[in-house]
Coordinates of C-alpha atoms in Angstrom, one line a residue:
M280 CA 69.9 -75.5 -8.9
G281 CA 70.6 -71.9 -9.7
L282 CA 67.7 -70.0 -8.0
A283 CA 70.0 -68.1 -5.7
D284 CA 71.9 -66.8 -8.6
V285 CA 68.7 -65.8 -10.5
V286 CA 66.7 -64.2 -7.7
T287 CA 69.1 -61.7 -6.0
D288 CA 67.0 -58.6 -5.3
L289 CA 63.4 -57.3 -5.4
P290 CA 63.2 -56.7 -9.2
S291 CA 64.6 -60.2 -10.0
S292 CA 62.2 -61.7 -7.4
R293 CA 59.3 -60.0 -9.0
A294 CA 60.4 -61.1 -12.5
F295 CA 60.8 -64.7 -11.3
L296 CA 57.4 -64.8 -9.7
Q297 CA 55.8 -63.1 -12.8
R298 CA 57.3 -65.8 -15.0
Y299 CA 55.6 -68.4 -12.8
A300 CA 52.3 -66.4 -12.8
D301 CA 52.4 -66.3 -16.6
A302 CA 53.2 -70.0 -16.8
T303 CA 50.4 -70.9 -14.3
A304 CA 48.0 -69.0 -16.5
A305 CA 49.3 -70.9 -19.5
D306 CA 49.1 -74.2 -17.5
T307 CA 52.8 -74.9 -18.1
A308 CA 54.2 -74.6 -14.6
R309 CA 53.2 -73.9 -10.9
I310 CA 54.9 -72.6 -7.8
H311 CA 53.8 -72.8 -4.2
G312 CA 55.4 -71.5 -1.0
I313 CA 56.4 -73.7 2.0
W314 CA 55.5 -71.9 5.2
L315 CA 56.9 -72.7 8.6
D316 CA 55.5 -70.8 11.6
G317 CA 54.1 -68.1 9.4
T318 CA 57.3 -67.5 7.5
L319 CA 58.0 -68.3 3.9
S320 CA 60.8 -70.9 4.2
G321 CA 60.8 -72.5 0.9
G322 CA 59.0 -73.4 -2.2
V323 CA 58.0 -76.3 -4.4
M324 CA 57.3 -76.0 -8.1
L325 CA 56.4 -77.7 -11.3
R326 CA 59.3 -76.1 -13.2
T327 CA 57.8 -77.4 -16.4
M328 CA 54.5 -79.1 -17.1
N329 CA 53.4 -80.4 -20.5
V330 CA 49.8 -81.6 -20.0
E331 CA 49.5 -82.8 -23.6
Q332 CA 52.6 -85.0 -23.3
G333 CA 51.8 -85.9 -19.6
E334 CA 55.3 -84.8 -18.4
A335 CA 56.4 -82.5 -15.6
E336 CA 59.5 -81.6 -13.6
V337 CA 59.3 -80.9 -9.9
G338 CA 61.8 -78.6 -8.2
C339 CA 62.2 -77.0 -4.8
W340 CA 64.2 -74.6 -2.6
L341 CA 64.4 -74.4 1.1
E342 CA 65.9 -72.1 3.7
P343 CA 68.6 -74.0 5.8
A344 CA 66.7 -73.3 9.0
A345 CA 63.7 -75.3 7.7
A346 CA 65.8 -78.3 6.6
G347 CA 65.3 -81.8 8.1
K348 CA 61.6 -81.4 8.9
G349 CA 60.2 -83.3 5.9
L350 CA 58.7 -80.1 4.4
V351 CA 59.9 -80.5 0.9
T352 CA 59.0 -84.2 0.7
R353 CA 55.4 -83.4 1.9
A354 CA 55.0 -80.4 -0.3
A355 CA 56.4 -82.1 -3.4
G356 CA 54.1 -85.1 -2.7
I357 CA 51.1 -82.9 -2.6
L358 CA 52.1 -81.2 -5.8
I359 CA 52.7 -84.6 -7.5
D360 CA 49.3 -85.8 -6.3
W361 CA 47.7 -82.7 -8.0
A362 CA 49.7 -83.1 -11.2
V363 CA 48.8 -86.8 -11.5
D364 CA 45.2 -86.7 -10.3
E365 CA 44.0 -83.3 -11.6
R366 CA 46.2 -82.6 -14.7
G367 CA 46.7 -86.2 -15.9
I368 CA 50.5 -86.0 -15.7
H369 CA 52.0 -89.5 -16.4
R370 CA 55.7 -88.8 -15.7
V371 CA 57.2 -86.6 -13.1
E372 CA 60.9 -85.9 -13.1
W373 CA 63.3 -84.7 -10.4
V374 CA 66.6 -83.2 -11.7
V375 CA 69.4 -82.8 -9.2
A376 CA 73.1 -82.1 -9.1
S377 CA 74.8 -85.4 -8.2
G378 CA 76.4 -83.8 -5.1
N379 CA 73.1 -82.7 -3.6
A380 CA 72.5 -85.5 -1.1
A381 CA 69.5 -83.8 0.6
S382 CA 67.7 -83.4 -2.7
I383 CA 68.5 -87.0 -3.8
A384 CA 67.1 -88.2 -0.5
V385 CA 63.8 -86.4 -1.3
A386 CA 63.7 -88.1 -4.7
R387 CA 64.1 -91.5 -2.9
R388 CA 61.5 -90.7 -0.3
L389 CA 59.1 -89.8 -3.1
G390 CA 59.6 -93.3 -4.5
M391 CA 61.4 -92.1 -7.6
T392 CA 63.8 -94.2 -9.7
K393 CA 67.2 -92.9 -10.7
E394 CA 67.3 -93.1 -14.5
G395 CA 70.8 -91.8 -15.1
V396 CA 73.5 -89.2 -14.9
L397 CA 74.1 -86.4 -17.4
R398 CA 77.8 -85.9 -17.0
E399 CA 79.0 -82.3 -16.6
S400 CA 75.7 -81.1 -18.2
Y401 CA 75.0 -78.1 -15.9
K402 CA 77.4 -75.2 -15.5
H403 CA 77.0 -73.6 -12.1
R404 CA 79.2 -70.8 -10.8
G405 CA 81.9 -71.7 -13.3
E406 CA 81.9 -75.4 -12.5
R407 CA 80.4 -78.2 -14.6
L408 CA 78.2 -80.5 -12.5
D409 CA 76.9 -84.0 -13.1
V410 CA 73.1 -84.0 -13.0
E411 CA 70.9 -87.0 -12.1
I412 CA 67.5 -87.6 -13.5
W413 CA 65.0 -89.3 -11.2
S414 CA 61.3 -90.0 -12.1
V415 CA 58.1 -91.5 -11.0
L416 CA 55.3 -92.7 -13.3
A417 CA 51.7 -92.1 -12.4
P418 CA 50.9 -95.9 -11.9
E419 CA 53.9 -96.2 -9.6
W420 CA 52.8 -93.1 -7.7
R421 CA 49.2 -94.3 -7.3
K422 CA 50.4 -97.7 -6.2
A423 CA 52.7 -96.3 -3.6
R424 CA 49.9 -94.1 -2.2
E425 CA 47.6 -97.1 -1.9
N426 CA 50.2 -99.1 -0.1
G427 CA 50.7 -96.2 2.3

């Protein structure tokens, strides 16, 4: 939700990517680029991943020019496949500002269930936003994949 405010120049970009590199080495997060016609157009990440507890949170970002092509849904699905199948993650969350219709649509397309709203829980650019928590459990994810 606040990536554009955190990554604003080359040094902050390097610091952001280094944090994910360190987290990848510690097996607590992952980040992957979304490429469109040879250009980095977005990313999908496991913002957090606790293998012992079997929990992870998926996040994403996308350039406006790449929107509407299903890229985030496909990339997030691949990442959830990996988390569930390779790392044994049982519960995957999607945390989204209530006003972000595009991101909520991705959660729905991924077969996630809306669990609730954290009222005014996230301060963004001076405004308090409601945040929705969506999730999918490993058995639900596997069943949806089997049913195609």
